[in-house]
Amino acid sequence: MTIPAPRLSPPTSPKNSSQNSSQNPSQGAPQGQEDQSKRTETVALLIVVWLVALVAEFVHQCLSVIASLLNCDQLLAQAREQAADTLAGTGQDLSDSLIQSAAYGSIILSALFSFAIIAVLAWMLWSFNKPTKRAGTARRLWFFFSLYFGIRIVFVFLLTPAGSKVPDWLFVLDGSVQIIVGVAAVMGLFFSSREETLDYTGELEQMREMEKELQKARREREEEERQKSREEKLGELRQGSKRGKDGKDSNDGQEDKDSSGFRWPPRSKGGK
């Protein structure tokens, strides 16, 4: 009895292994590269313009804080007038330190609120950059703020500084930054409404599923209405056939009665 010799497969060369890896590049691709491949040119441009708007808005808020600090004397004067009008009938007066604290506190609180909004927008933009479940929410939030930034451009040309100690170059620089924010936001409105963006965030698929559900509900409602009308017609036909049967039975009874009372030959008038 002879035992067959086992067959040995030839060793794979590094060239063949490199060819196999080149044929299946998606197997070893990281998640970040797959996310980048899902993006279209519209989504990439949208991220860029919203990033420009975010950075320019941060610069605008910084310039606004600087302008408020330079114009703090006017703010203190307004605070003193308001305090005097409020405490006119009481005979009391607020100290300058308290008024200054209130003025600087209002500037700080306003700046913190503005920077908090910028932080939220930055977080939403980061969520939109990664195709996560919050991408649709981020797009809608940025769409709302893009509308606000676009409308704010009008006020840049309408408002004129009066009675302020802020230098003109600071107003010009701040206005230019706001224009950049508005233009980038308007471009973001255009790109965020495209079909590619909605497909990227998954909202297009949700809209299609919602449309299918609405169509299904409409078909079910129409089917129920047809079934109801069919049942009503059948009921009418049954009632009509029942009335016809009752009428036929009454006619048959009348004929039987007439036939039972019929005599032949008929009686004469004299009773013979």
mmCIF file of C-alpha atoms in Angstrom:
data_model
loop_
_atom_site.group_PDB
_atom_site.id
_atom_site.type_symbol
_atom_site.label_atom_id
_atom_site.label_comp_id
_atom_site.label_asym_id
_atom_site.label_seq_id
_atom_site.Cartn_x
_atom_site.Cartn_y
_atom_site.Cartn_z
ATOM 1 C CA MET A 1 0.000 0.000 0.000
ATOM 2 C CA THR A 2 1.470 3.302 -1.116
ATOM 3 C CA ILE A 3 0.738 6.557 0.624
ATOM 4 C CA PRO A 4 0.366 9.515 -1.730
ATOM 5 C CA ALA A 5 2.699 12.379 -1.098
ATOM 6 C CA PRO A 6 1.004 15.552 0.158
ATOM 7 C CA ARG A 7 0.812 18.478 -2.202
ATOM 8 C CA LEU A 8 2.590 21.567 -1.057
ATOM 9 C CA SER A 9 1.237 24.943 -2.135
ATOM 10 C CA PRO A 10 3.843 27.345 -3.434
ATOM 11 C CA PRO A 11 4.708 30.168 -1.053
ATOM 12 C CA THR A 12 3.151 33.502 -1.797
ATOM 13 C CA SER A 13 5.635 36.106 -2.807
ATOM 14 C CA PRO A 14 5.563 39.645 -1.454
ATOM 15 C CA LYS A 15 4.571 40.796 -4.931
ATOM 16 C CA ASN A 16 1.423 38.668 -4.888
ATOM 17 C CA SER A 17 0.517 39.828 -1.396
ATOM 18 C CA SER A 18 0.901 43.443 -2.447
ATOM 19 C CA GLN A 19 -1.311 42.789 -5.464
ATOM 20 C CA ASN A 20 -3.994 41.252 -3.239
ATOM 21 C CA SER A 21 -3.859 44.168 -0.889
ATOM 22 C CA SER A 22 -4.076 46.588 -3.790
ATOM 23 C CA GLN A 23 -7.107 44.754 -5.174
ATOM 24 C CA ASN A 24 -8.963 45.068 -1.839
ATOM 25 C CA PRO A 25 -7.965 48.483 -0.509
ATOM 26 C CA SER A 26 -11.217 48.957 1.377
ATOM 27 C CA GLN A 27 -10.525 46.060 3.750
ATOM 28 C CA GLY A 28 -7.628 47.796 5.429
ATOM 29 C CA ALA A 29 -8.937 51.339 5.088
ATOM 30 C CA PRO A 30 -9.568 53.107 8.376
ATOM 31 C CA GLN A 31 -12.936 54.545 9.324
ATOM 32 C CA GLY A 32 -11.814 58.115 8.717
ATOM 33 C CA GLN A 33 -10.933 57.406 5.093
ATOM 34 C CA GLU A 34 -14.309 55.745 4.547
ATOM 35 C CA ASP A 35 -16.026 58.831 5.956
ATOM 36 C CA GLN A 36 -13.972 61.023 3.650
ATOM 37 C CA SER A 37 -14.950 58.892 0.661
ATOM 38 C CA LYS A 38 -18.652 59.341 1.481
ATOM 39 C CA ARG A 39 -18.388 63.110 1.233
ATOM 40 C CA THR A 40 -19.220 64.850 -1.980
ATOM 41 C CA GLU A 41 -17.775 68.096 -3.224
ATOM 42 C CA THR A 42 -20.858 69.953 -2.013
ATOM 43 C CA VAL A 43 -20.437 68.670 1.560
ATOM 44 C CA ALA A 44 -16.730 69.505 1.555
ATOM 45 C CA LEU A 45 -17.405 73.066 0.383
ATOM 46 C CA LEU A 46 -20.175 73.400 2.966
ATOM 47 C CA ILE A 47 -17.810 72.455 5.785
ATOM 48 C CA VAL A 48 -15.244 74.970 4.527
ATOM 49 C CA VAL A 49 -17.654 77.911 4.276
ATOM 50 C CA TRP A 50 -19.179 77.178 7.679
ATOM 51 C CA LEU A 51 -15.687 76.958 9.181
ATOM 52 C CA VAL A 52 -14.865 80.362 7.677
ATOM 53 C CA ALA A 53 -18.087 81.766 9.119
ATOM 54 C CA LEU A 54 -17.283 80.301 12.546
ATOM 55 C CA VAL A 55 -13.758 81.736 12.686
ATOM 56 C CA ALA A 56 -14.904 85.129 11.398
ATOM 57 C CA GLU A 57 -17.734 85.211 13.952
ATOM 58 C CA PHE A 58 -15.222 84.506 16.737
ATOM 59 C CA VAL A 59 -13.108 87.436 15.508
ATOM 60 C CA HIS A 60 -16.224 89.632 15.361
ATOM 61 C CA GLN A 61 -17.120 88.841 18.972
ATOM 62 C CA CYS A 62 -13.573 89.617 20.102
ATOM 63 C CA LEU A 63 -13.706 92.968 18.304
ATOM 64 C CA SER A 64 -17.098 93.669 19.876
ATOM 65 C CA VAL A 65 -15.672 93.096 23.366
ATOM 66 C CA ILE A 66 -12.755 95.427 22.594
ATOM 67 C CA ALA A 67 -15.148 98.083 21.284
ATOM 68 C CA SER A 68 -17.297 97.777 24.412
ATOM 69 C CA LEU A 69 -14.279 98.215 26.666
ATOM 70 C CA LEU A 70 -13.098 101.259 24.716
ATOM 71 C CA ASN A 71 -16.565 102.735 24.906
ATOM 72 C CA CYS A 72 -17.023 101.944 28.588
ATOM 73 C CA ASP A 73 -17.405 105.631 29.593
ATOM 74 C CA GLN A 74 -20.570 105.984 27.557
ATOM 75 C CA LEU A 75 -21.861 102.712 29.009
ATOM 76 C CA LEU A 76 -21.206 103.997 32.555
ATOM 77 C CA ALA A 77 -23.010 107.244 31.779
ATOM 78 C CA GLN A 78 -26.055 105.343 30.557
ATOM 79 C CA ALA A 79 -25.976 103.130 33.653
ATOM 80 C CA ARG A 80 -25.886 106.209 35.932
ATOM 81 C CA GLU A 81 -28.856 107.742 34.113
ATOM 82 C CA GLN A 82 -30.866 104.545 34.439
ATOM 83 C CA ALA A 83 -29.989 104.233 38.116
ATOM 84 C CA ALA A 84 -30.958 107.875 38.745
ATOM 85 C CA ASP A 85 -34.301 107.415 36.993
ATOM 86 C CA THR A 86 -34.994 104.242 38.937
ATOM 87 C CA LEU A 87 -34.110 105.681 42.369
ATOM 88 C CA ALA A 88 -35.483 109.185 41.761
ATOM 89 C CA GLY A 89 -38.372 108.906 44.228
ATOM 90 C CA THR A 90 -36.518 106.995 46.945
ATOM 91 C CA GLY A 91 -33.780 109.516 47.689
ATOM 92 C CA GLN A 92 -31.084 106.869 47.449
ATOM 93 C CA ASP A 93 -28.046 106.826 45.197
ATOM 94 C CA LEU A 94 -25.804 104.046 43.908
ATOM 95 C CA SER A 95 -22.075 104.208 44.346
ATOM 96 C CA ASP A 96 -19.750 104.472 41.347
ATOM 97 C CA SER A 97 -18.093 101.180 42.199
ATOM 98 C CA LEU A 98 -21.419 99.379 42.033
ATOM 99 C CA ILE A 99 -22.285 101.025 38.713
ATOM 100 C CA GLN A 100 -18.879 100.095 37.288
ATOM 101 C CA SER A 101 -19.276 96.532 38.471
ATOM 102 C CA ALA A 102 -22.687 96.315 36.813
ATOM 103 C CA ALA A 103 -21.352 97.765 33.550
ATOM 104 C CA TYR A 104 -18.319 95.489 33.360
ATOM 105 C CA GLY A 105 -20.444 92.557 34.462
ATOM 106 C CA SER A 106 -22.873 93.135 31.610
ATOM 107 C CA ILE A 107 -19.969 93.194 29.139
ATOM 108 C CA ILE A 108 -18.560 89.963 30.562
ATOM 109 C CA LEU A 109 -21.913 88.192 30.577
ATOM 110 C CA SER A 110 -22.629 89.267 27.009
ATOM 111 C CA ALA A 111 -19.221 88.030 25.881
ATOM 112 C CA LEU A 112 -19.644 84.695 27.686
ATOM 113 C CA PHE A 113 -23.060 84.174 26.096
ATOM 114 C CA SER A 114 -21.682 84.929 22.620
ATOM 115 C CA PHE A 115 -18.687 82.631 23.068
ATOM 116 C CA ALA A 116 -20.959 79.875 24.392
ATOM 117 C CA ILE A 117 -23.009 80.074 21.186
ATOM 118 C CA ILE A 118 -19.801 79.898 19.145
ATOM 119 C CA ALA A 119 -18.732 76.830 21.136
ATOM 120 C CA VAL A 120 -22.063 75.135 20.403
ATOM 121 C CA LEU A 121 -21.710 75.968 16.715
ATOM 122 C CA ALA A 122 -18.178 74.567 16.713
ATOM 123 C CA TRP A 123 -19.407 71.347 18.323
ATOM 124 C CA MET A 124 -22.224 71.067 15.784
ATOM 125 C CA LEU A 125 -19.776 71.631 12.933
ATOM 126 C CA TRP A 126 -17.533 68.893 14.306
ATOM 127 C CA SER A 127 -20.571 66.595 14.512
ATOM 128 C CA PHE A 128 -21.443 67.463 10.924
ATOM 129 C CA ASN A 129 -17.871 66.772 9.852
ATOM 130 C CA LYS A 130 -18.271 63.208 11.122
ATOM 131 C CA PRO A 131 -21.369 61.490 9.661
ATOM 132 C CA THR A 132 -22.954 60.760 13.037
ATOM 133 C CA LYS A 133 -26.582 60.703 14.173
ATOM 134 C CA ARG A 134 -26.304 64.393 15.103
ATOM 135 C CA ALA A 135 -25.365 65.425 11.553
ATOM 136 C CA GLY A 136 -28.962 66.279 10.666
ATOM 137 C CA THR A 137 -29.411 68.327 13.850
ATOM 138 C CA ALA A 138 -26.128 70.128 13.179
ATOM 139 C CA ARG A 139 -27.213 70.991 9.635
ATOM 140 C CA ARG A 140 -30.542 72.386 10.804
ATOM 141 C CA LEU A 141 -28.930 74.431 13.587
ATOM 142 C CA TRP A 142 -26.331 75.876 11.227
ATOM 143 C CA PHE A 143 -29.074 76.592 8.695
ATOM 144 C CA PHE A 144 -30.906 78.702 11.278
ATOM 145 C CA PHE A 145 -27.787 80.654 12.268
ATOM 146 C CA SER A 146 -26.833 81.083 8.609
ATOM 147 C CA LEU A 147 -30.162 82.831 8.081
ATOM 148 C CA TYR A 148 -29.402 85.094 11.050
ATOM 149 C CA PHE A 149 -25.885 85.895 9.806
ATOM 150 C CA GLY A 150 -27.212 86.590 6.313
ATOM 151 C CA ILE A 151 -29.856 89.022 7.579
ATOM 152 C CA ARG A 152 -27.327 90.748 9.839
ATOM 153 C CA ILE A 153 -25.422 92.012 6.797
ATOM 154 C CA VAL A 154 -28.214 94.524 6.168
ATOM 155 C CA PHE A 155 -27.734 96.125 9.589
ATOM 156 C CA VAL A 156 -24.002 96.495 8.957
ATOM 157 C CA PHE A 157 -24.759 99.027 6.216
ATOM 158 C CA LEU A 158 -27.638 100.706 8.064
ATOM 159 C CA LEU A 159 -26.083 101.308 11.495
ATOM 160 C CA THR A 160 -23.664 104.221 11.849
ATOM 161 C CA PRO A 161 -21.563 104.901 14.983
ATOM 162 C CA ALA A 162 -22.453 108.140 16.763
ATOM 163 C CA GLY A 163 -20.956 109.597 19.939
ATOM 164 C CA SER A 164 -18.500 106.757 20.404
ATOM 165 C CA LYS A 165 -14.847 106.751 21.361
ATOM 166 C CA VAL A 166 -14.158 103.651 19.295
ATOM 167 C CA PRO A 167 -11.763 104.421 16.414
ATOM 168 C CA ASP A 168 -13.116 104.288 12.891
ATOM 169 C CA TRP A 169 -10.675 101.623 11.755
ATOM 170 C CA LEU A 170 -12.103 99.251 14.365
ATOM 171 C CA PHE A 171 -15.626 99.807 13.036
ATOM 172 C CA VAL A 172 -14.429 99.237 9.481
ATOM 173 C CA LEU A 173 -12.611 96.070 10.462
ATOM 174 C CA ASP A 174 -15.574 94.739 12.442
ATOM 175 C CA GLY A 175 -17.983 95.517 9.611
ATOM 176 C CA SER A 176 -15.735 93.745 7.104
ATOM 177 C CA VAL A 177 -15.588 90.668 9.315
ATOM 178 C CA GLN A 178 -19.387 90.651 9.642
ATOM 179 C CA ILE A 179 -19.716 90.843 5.856
ATOM 180 C CA ILE A 180 -17.407 87.833 5.523
ATOM 181 C CA VAL A 181 -19.543 85.951 8.034
ATOM 182 C CA GLY A 182 -22.729 86.823 6.155
ATOM 183 C CA VAL A 183 -21.394 85.863 2.725
ATOM 184 C CA ALA A 184 -20.085 82.538 4.032
ATOM 185 C CA ALA A 185 -23.409 81.900 5.772
ATOM 186 C CA VAL A 186 -25.402 82.580 2.588
ATOM 187 C CA MET A 187 -23.169 80.176 0.682
ATOM 188 C CA GLY A 188 -23.767 77.657 3.467
ATOM 189 C CA LEU A 189 -27.527 78.071 3.007
ATOM 190 C CA PHE A 190 -27.147 77.201 -0.662
ATOM 191 C CA PHE A 191 -24.941 74.165 -0.098
ATOM 192 C CA SER A 192 -26.906 72.852 2.898
ATOM 193 C CA SER A 193 -30.107 72.663 0.850
ATOM 194 C CA ARG A 194 -28.612 70.471 -1.860
ATOM 195 C CA GLU A 195 -29.681 66.850 -2.256
ATOM 196 C CA GLU A 196 -26.130 65.603 -1.706
ATOM 197 C CA THR A 197 -26.031 67.239 1.726
ATOM 198 C CA LEU A 198 -29.374 65.772 2.758
ATOM 199 C CA ASP A 199 -28.186 62.352 1.616
ATOM 200 C CA TYR A 200 -24.960 62.815 3.604
ATOM 201 C CA THR A 201 -26.848 63.593 6.830
ATOM 202 C CA GLY A 202 -29.418 60.833 6.284
ATOM 203 C CA GLU A 203 -32.328 63.274 6.177
ATOM 204 C CA LEU A 204 -33.122 62.376 2.574
ATOM 205 C CA GLU A 205 -33.653 58.746 3.535
ATOM 206 C CA GLN A 206 -35.854 59.835 6.439
ATOM 207 C CA MET A 207 -37.904 62.004 4.088
ATOM 208 C CA ARG A 208 -38.333 59.079 1.713
ATOM 209 C CA GLU A 209 -39.430 56.773 4.533
ATOM 210 C CA MET A 210 -41.868 59.415 5.773
ATOM 211 C CA GLU A 211 -43.258 59.788 2.261
ATOM 212 C CA LYS A 212 -43.684 56.028 2.003
ATOM 213 C CA GLU A 213 -45.501 55.967 5.341
ATOM 214 C CA LEU A 214 -47.797 58.787 4.213
ATOM 215 C CA GLN A 215 -48.542 56.987 0.961
ATOM 216 C CA LYS A 216 -49.234 53.763 2.844
ATOM 217 C CA ALA A 217 -51.564 55.562 5.249
ATOM 218 C CA ARG A 218 -53.356 57.227 2.326
ATOM 219 C CA ARG A 219 -53.798 53.878 0.560
ATOM 220 C CA GLU A 220 -55.131 52.298 3.741
ATOM 221 C CA ARG A 221 -57.557 55.173 4.206
ATOM 222 C CA GLU A 222 -58.744 54.890 0.599
ATOM 223 C CA GLU A 223 -59.128 51.132 0.993
ATOM 224 C CA GLU A 224 -61.194 51.654 4.144
ATOM 225 C CA GLU A 225 -63.388 54.168 2.331
ATOM 226 C CA ARG A 226 -63.890 51.772 -0.594
ATOM 227 C CA GLN A 227 -64.694 48.933 1.801
ATOM 228 C CA LYS A 228 -67.162 51.119 3.655
ATOM 229 C CA SER A 229 -68.873 52.218 0.436
ATOM 230 C CA ARG A 230 -68.984 48.602 -0.733
ATOM 231 C CA GLU A 231 -70.621 47.524 2.515
ATOM 232 C CA GLU A 232 -73.137 50.351 2.249
ATOM 233 C CA LYS A 233 -74.050 49.307 -1.290
ATOM 234 C CA LEU A 234 -74.397 45.685 -0.232
ATOM 235 C CA GLY A 235 -76.635 46.778 2.646
ATOM 236 C CA GLU A 236 -78.814 48.766 0.284
ATOM 237 C CA LEU A 237 -79.061 45.811 -2.095
ATOM 238 C CA ARG A 238 -79.995 43.493 0.759
ATOM 239 C CA GLN A 239 -82.651 45.871 2.004
ATOM 240 C CA GLY A 240 -84.042 46.243 -1.528
ATOM 241 C CA SER A 241 -84.149 42.484 -2.057
ATOM 242 C CA LYS A 242 -85.806 42.049 1.338
ATOM 243 C CA ARG A 243 -88.459 44.656 0.529
ATOM 244 C CA GLY A 244 -89.042 42.977 -2.831
ATOM 245 C CA LYS A 245 -89.416 39.599 -1.174
ATOM 246 C CA ASP A 246 -91.844 41.007 1.404
ATOM 247 C CA GLY A 247 -93.893 42.613 -1.334
ATOM 248 C CA LYS A 248 -93.994 39.390 -3.308
ATOM 249 C CA ASP A 249 -95.105 37.458 -0.227
ATOM 250 C CA SER A 250 -97.898 39.988 0.401
ATOM 251 C CA ASN A 251 -99.024 39.753 -3.213
ATOM 252 C CA ASP A 252 -99.056 35.967 -3.047
ATOM 253 C CA GLY A 253 -101.158 36.077 0.137
ATOM 254 C CA GLN A 254 -103.631 38.460 -1.469
ATOM 255 C CA GLU A 255 -103.944 36.206 -4.505
ATOM 256 C CA ASP A 256 -104.542 33.181 -2.282
ATOM 257 C CA LYS A 257 -107.241 35.091 -0.432
ATOM 258 C CA ASP A 258 -108.893 36.161 -3.655
ATOM 259 C CA SER A 259 -108.760 32.655 -5.051
ATOM 260 C CA SER A 260 -110.317 31.184 -1.888
ATOM 261 C CA GLY A 261 -113.312 33.577 -2.096
ATOM 262 C CA PHE A 262 -113.947 33.072 -5.839
ATOM 263 C CA ARG A 263 -117.228 31.278 -6.783
ATOM 264 C CA TRP A 264 -118.531 29.923 -10.073
ATOM 265 C CA PRO A 265 -121.004 30.497 -11.428
ATOM 266 C CA PRO A 266 -121.687 33.885 -9.898
ATOM 267 C CA ARG A 267 -124.952 34.449 -7.989
ATOM 268 C CA SER A 268 -127.767 36.245 -9.731
ATOM 269 C CA LYS A 269 -129.361 39.334 -8.363
ATOM 270 C CA GLY A 270 -132.438 37.480 -7.323
ATOM 271 C CA GLY A 271 -130.521 35.055 -5.270
ATOM 272 C CA LYS A 272 -131.234 32.098 -7.522
#
